[in-house]
Coordinates of C-alpha atoms and ligand atoms in Angstrom, one line a residue:
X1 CA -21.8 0.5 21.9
X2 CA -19.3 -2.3 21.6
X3 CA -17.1 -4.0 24.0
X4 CA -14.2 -4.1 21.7
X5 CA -11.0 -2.3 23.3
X6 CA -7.6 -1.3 21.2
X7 CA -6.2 -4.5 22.9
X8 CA -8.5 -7.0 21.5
X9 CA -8.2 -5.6 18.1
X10 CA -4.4 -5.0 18.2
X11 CA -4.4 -8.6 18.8
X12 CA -6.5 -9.2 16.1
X13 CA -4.7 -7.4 13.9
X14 CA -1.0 -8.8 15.6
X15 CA -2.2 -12.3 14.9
X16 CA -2.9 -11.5 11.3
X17 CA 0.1 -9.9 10.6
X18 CA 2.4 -10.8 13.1
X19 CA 5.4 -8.4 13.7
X20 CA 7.4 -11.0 13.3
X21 CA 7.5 -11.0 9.3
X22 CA 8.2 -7.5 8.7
X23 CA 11.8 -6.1 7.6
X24 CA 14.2 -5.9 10.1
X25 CA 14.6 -1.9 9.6
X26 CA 10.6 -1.7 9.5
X27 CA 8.6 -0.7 13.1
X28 CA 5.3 -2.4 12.8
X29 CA 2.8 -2.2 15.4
X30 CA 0.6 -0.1 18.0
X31 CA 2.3 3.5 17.7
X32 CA 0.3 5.0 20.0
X33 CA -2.9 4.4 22.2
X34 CA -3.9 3.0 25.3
X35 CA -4.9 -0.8 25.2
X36 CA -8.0 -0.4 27.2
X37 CA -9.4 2.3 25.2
X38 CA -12.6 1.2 24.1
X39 CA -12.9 1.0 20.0
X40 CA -15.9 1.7 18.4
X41 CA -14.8 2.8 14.5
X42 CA -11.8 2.0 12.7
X43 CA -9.9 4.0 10.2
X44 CA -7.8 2.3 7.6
X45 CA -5.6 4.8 5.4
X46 CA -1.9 4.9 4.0
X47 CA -0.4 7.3 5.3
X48 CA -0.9 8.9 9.0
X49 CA -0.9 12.4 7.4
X50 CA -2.6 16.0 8.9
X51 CA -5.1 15.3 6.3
X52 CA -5.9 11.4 7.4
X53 CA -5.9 12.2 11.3
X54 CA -8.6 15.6 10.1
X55 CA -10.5 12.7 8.7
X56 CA -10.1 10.3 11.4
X57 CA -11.5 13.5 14.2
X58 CA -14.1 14.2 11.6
X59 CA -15.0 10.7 11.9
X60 CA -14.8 10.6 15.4
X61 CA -12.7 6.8 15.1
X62 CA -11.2 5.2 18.0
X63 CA -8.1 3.8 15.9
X64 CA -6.4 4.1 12.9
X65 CA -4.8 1.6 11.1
X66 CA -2.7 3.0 9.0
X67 CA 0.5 1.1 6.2
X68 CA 3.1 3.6 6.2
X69 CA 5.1 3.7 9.8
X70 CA 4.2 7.0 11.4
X71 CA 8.1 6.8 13.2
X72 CA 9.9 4.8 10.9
X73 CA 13.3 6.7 11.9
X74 CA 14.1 7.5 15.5
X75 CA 13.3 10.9 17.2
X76 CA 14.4 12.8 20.3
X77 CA 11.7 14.9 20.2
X78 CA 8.1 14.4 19.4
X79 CA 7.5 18.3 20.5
X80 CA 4.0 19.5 19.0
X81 CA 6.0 22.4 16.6
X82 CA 6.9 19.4 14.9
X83 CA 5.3 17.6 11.6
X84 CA 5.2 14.4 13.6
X85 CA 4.9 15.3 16.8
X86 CA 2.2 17.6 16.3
X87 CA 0.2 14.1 15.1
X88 CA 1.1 12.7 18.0
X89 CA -0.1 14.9 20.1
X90 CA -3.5 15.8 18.1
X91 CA -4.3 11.8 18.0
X92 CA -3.1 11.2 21.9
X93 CA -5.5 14.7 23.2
X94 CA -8.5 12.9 20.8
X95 CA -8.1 9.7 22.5
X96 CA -7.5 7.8 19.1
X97 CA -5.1 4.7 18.8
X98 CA -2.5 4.5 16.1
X99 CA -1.6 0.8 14.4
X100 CA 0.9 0.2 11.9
X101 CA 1.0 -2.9 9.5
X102 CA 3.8 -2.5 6.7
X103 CA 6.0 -4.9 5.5
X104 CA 4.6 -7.6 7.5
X105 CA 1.1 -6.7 5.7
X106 CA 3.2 -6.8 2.5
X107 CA 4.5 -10.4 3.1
X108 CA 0.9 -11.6 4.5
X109 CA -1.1 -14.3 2.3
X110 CA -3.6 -12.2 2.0
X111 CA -1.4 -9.2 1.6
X112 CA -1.3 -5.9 0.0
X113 CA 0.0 -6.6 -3.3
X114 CA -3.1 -9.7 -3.4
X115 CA -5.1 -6.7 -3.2
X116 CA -3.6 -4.5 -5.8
X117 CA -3.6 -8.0 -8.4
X118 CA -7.1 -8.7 -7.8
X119 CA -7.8 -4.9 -8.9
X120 CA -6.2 -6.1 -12.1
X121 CA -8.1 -8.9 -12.7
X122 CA -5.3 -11.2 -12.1
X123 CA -5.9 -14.9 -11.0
X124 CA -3.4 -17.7 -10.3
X125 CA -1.4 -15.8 -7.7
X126 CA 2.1 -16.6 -6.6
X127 CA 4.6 -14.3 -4.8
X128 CA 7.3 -12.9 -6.9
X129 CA 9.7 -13.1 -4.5
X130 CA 8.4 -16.2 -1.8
X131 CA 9.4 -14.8 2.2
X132 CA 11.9 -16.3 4.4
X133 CA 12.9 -16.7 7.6
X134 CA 9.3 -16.1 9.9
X135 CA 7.3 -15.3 7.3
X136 CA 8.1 -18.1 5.1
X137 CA 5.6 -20.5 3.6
X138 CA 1.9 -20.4 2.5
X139 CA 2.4 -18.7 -0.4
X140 CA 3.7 -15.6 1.5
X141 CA 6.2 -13.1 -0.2
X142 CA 6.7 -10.0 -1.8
X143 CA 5.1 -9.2 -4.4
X144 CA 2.5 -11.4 -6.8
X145 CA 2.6 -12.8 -10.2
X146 CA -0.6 -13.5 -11.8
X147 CA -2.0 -14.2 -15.2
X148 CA -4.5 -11.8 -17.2
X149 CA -7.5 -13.8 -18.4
X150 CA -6.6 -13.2 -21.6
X151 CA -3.6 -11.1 -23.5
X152 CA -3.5 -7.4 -23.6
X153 CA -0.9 -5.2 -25.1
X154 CA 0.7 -2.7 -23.0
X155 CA -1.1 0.2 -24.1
X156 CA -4.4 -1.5 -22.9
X157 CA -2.7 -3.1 -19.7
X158 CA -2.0 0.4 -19.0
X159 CA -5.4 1.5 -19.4
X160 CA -6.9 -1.2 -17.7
X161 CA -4.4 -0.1 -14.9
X162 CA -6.0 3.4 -14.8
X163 CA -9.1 2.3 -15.2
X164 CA -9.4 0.0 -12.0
X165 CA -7.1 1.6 -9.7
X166 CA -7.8 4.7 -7.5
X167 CA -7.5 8.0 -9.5
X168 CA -4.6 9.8 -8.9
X169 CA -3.4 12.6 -10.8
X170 CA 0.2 10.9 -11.5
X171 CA -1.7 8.1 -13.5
X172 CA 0.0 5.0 -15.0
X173 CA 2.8 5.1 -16.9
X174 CA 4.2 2.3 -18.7
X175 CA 8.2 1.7 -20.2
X176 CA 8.1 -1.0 -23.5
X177 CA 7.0 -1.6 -26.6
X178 CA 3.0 -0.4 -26.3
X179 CA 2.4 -3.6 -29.0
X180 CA 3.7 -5.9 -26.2
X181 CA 1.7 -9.0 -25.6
X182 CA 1.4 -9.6 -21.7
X183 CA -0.4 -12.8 -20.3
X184 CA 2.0 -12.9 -17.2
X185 CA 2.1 -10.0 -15.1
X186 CA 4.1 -9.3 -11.4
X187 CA 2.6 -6.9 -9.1
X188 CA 4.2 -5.2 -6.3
X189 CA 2.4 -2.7 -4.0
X190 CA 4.8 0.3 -3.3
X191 CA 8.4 1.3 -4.4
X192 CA 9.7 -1.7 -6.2
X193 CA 12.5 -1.2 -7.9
X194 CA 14.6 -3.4 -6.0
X195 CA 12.9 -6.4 -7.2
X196 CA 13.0 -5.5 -11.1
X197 CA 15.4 -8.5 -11.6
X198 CA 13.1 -10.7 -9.6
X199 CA 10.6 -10.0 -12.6
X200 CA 13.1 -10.8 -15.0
X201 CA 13.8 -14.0 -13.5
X202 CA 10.2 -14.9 -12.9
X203 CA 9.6 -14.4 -17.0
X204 CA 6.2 -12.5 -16.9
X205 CA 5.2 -10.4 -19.5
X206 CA 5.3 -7.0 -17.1
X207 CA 5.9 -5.7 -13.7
X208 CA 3.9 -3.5 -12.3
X209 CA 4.8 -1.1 -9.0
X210 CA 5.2 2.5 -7.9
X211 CA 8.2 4.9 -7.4
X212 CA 10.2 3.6 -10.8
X213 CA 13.5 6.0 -12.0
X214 CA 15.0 7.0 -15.3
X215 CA 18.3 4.3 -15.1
X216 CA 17.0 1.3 -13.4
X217 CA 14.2 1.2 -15.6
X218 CA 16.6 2.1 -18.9
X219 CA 19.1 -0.3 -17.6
X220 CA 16.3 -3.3 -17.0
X221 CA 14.8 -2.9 -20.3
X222 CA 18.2 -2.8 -22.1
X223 CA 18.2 -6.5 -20.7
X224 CA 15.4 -7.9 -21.7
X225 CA 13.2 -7.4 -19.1
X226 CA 9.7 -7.2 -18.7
X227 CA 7.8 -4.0 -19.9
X228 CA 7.3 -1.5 -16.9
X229 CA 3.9 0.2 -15.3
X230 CA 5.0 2.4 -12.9
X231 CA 1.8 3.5 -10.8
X232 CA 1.5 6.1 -7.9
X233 CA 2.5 4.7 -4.6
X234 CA -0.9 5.1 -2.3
X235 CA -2.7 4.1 -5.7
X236 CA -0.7 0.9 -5.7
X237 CA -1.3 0.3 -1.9
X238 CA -5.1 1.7 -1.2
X239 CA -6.8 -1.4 -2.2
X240 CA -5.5 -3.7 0.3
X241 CA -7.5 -1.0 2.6
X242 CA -10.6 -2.8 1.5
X243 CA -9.4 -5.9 2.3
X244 CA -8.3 -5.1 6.1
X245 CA -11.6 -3.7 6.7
X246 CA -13.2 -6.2 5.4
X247 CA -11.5 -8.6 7.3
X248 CA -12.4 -6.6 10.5
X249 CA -15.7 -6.3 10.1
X250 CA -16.2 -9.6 10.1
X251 CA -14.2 -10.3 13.4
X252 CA -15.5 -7.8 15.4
X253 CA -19.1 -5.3 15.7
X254 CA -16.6 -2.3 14.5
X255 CA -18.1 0.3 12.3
X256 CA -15.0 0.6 9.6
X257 CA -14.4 3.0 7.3
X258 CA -11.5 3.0 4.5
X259 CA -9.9 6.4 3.3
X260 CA -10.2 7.7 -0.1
X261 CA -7.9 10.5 0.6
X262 CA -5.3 10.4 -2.0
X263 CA -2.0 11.3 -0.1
X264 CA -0.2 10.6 -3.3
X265 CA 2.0 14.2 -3.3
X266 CA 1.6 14.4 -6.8
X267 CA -0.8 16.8 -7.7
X268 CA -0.6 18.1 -11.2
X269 CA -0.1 15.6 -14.5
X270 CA 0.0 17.6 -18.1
X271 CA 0.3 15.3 -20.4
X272 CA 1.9 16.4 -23.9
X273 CA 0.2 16.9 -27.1
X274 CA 2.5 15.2 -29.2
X275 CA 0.8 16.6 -32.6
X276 CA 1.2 20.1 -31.8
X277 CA 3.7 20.3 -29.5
X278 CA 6.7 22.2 -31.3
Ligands
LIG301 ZN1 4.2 2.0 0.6

């Protein structure tokens, strides 16, 4: 038994990454739940998907903490016919409280791209693009630059990439000359397109993030920029999981557990044989 209740840990959890710092278009914060609920086990995952609140029942948690806003865009309706509502309604009936830390976990010192850099062996970290306004200061931002402990070309970044992030079946793919040397490398957990001339700026070696398109990426390169690993986006966000639980279970009796549902929709990757493909 514990006497830990949905209040004391959103409060927790508040304090840590105070709703303060996230975007102004972002909704951060308890979603759903009632603050006196007793909370017993903790589910930390991405996305608030069918498949995570299955787990979360399974489980039998008390609250899920989860990155992705569950209602990022307003709705009239949360009837239970409905993709979102129907979440809302299974999670409400099963008693189990719904927390969401996004961009103000992405800013936070440590934050979710600290995470995804220490996966990659980088040390040295700095934010690519430091935070402003009530986040600013302590080395919070978006984003991290880092340096590899010693030089790898591309092609074995990328490896290395696929090697020590969560499997996913969209892999790592990287845009640049594989015979790149990269010492200096920018990390950004999620899309991060918009910060491609950040990394140019910053002069690292490569940038690293997920959700990367055909004509930025042509474009950036045709300037100069750093060479490009483009990563799936729950793959590039899933290890800062570990270090919220982490960080829970040391502030509170809470049995936590960390999703390894990949809610990546990519499902299928066929690479091409380039020797026998006609
Ligand atoms: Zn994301």
């Amino acid at each position: 038994m514990t006497d830990c209740t949905v209040l004391d840990v959103v409060t927790a959890l508040d304090a840590r990454y105070p709703r303060s710092w996230a975007e102004s278009w972002d909704k951060v914060g308890l979603v759903l739940g009632e603050f006196d609920h007793p909370v017993a086990r903790v589910l930390c995952v991405v996305d608030c998907v069918p498949e995570t609140v299955d787990e979360a029942l399974t489980l039998g948690a008390d609250l899920i903490i989860a990155h992705h806003p569950l209602l990022l865009k307003p709705v009239s309706s949360i009837a239970p016919d409905t993709f979102k509502g129907r979440i809302v309604h299974r999670l409400i009936r099963a008693g189990v409280a719904l927390y969401t830390a996004h961009t103000n976990a992405d800013v936070a010192n440590p934050g979710v791209s600290d995470a995804l850099a220490a996966r990659l062996g980088l040390t040295g970290l700095r934010p690519l693009v430091p935070a402003e306004g009530a986040a600013a200061g302590e080395g919070r931002g978006l984003g991290r630059i880092g340096e590899l402990a010693e030089p790898l070309t591309l092609a074995t970044l990328t490896q290395r990439c696929a090697d020590s992030l969560p499997w996913t079946a969209a892999g790592v793919r990287a845009a640049g000359d594989p015979e790149r040397e990269i010492r200096t490398v920018a990390v950004c957990g999620g899309a991060g397109d918009s910060f491609l001339a950040d990394a140019t700026r910053a002069g690292v070696d490569a940038y690293l993030c997920a959700d990367l398109r055909h004509h930025p990426v042509s474009e950036h390169l045709a300037g100069g920029g750093p060479a490009l690993l483009d990563v799936a986006h729950w793959a590039s966000e899933r290890p800062w999981l570990d270090d919220v639980a982490a960080w829970l279970r040391a502030e509170f009796p809470l049995d936590v557990v960390v999703s390894d549902l990949d809610t990546d929709p990519w499902t299928v990757h066929s690479a091409f044989v380039k020797e026998t493909h006609p």
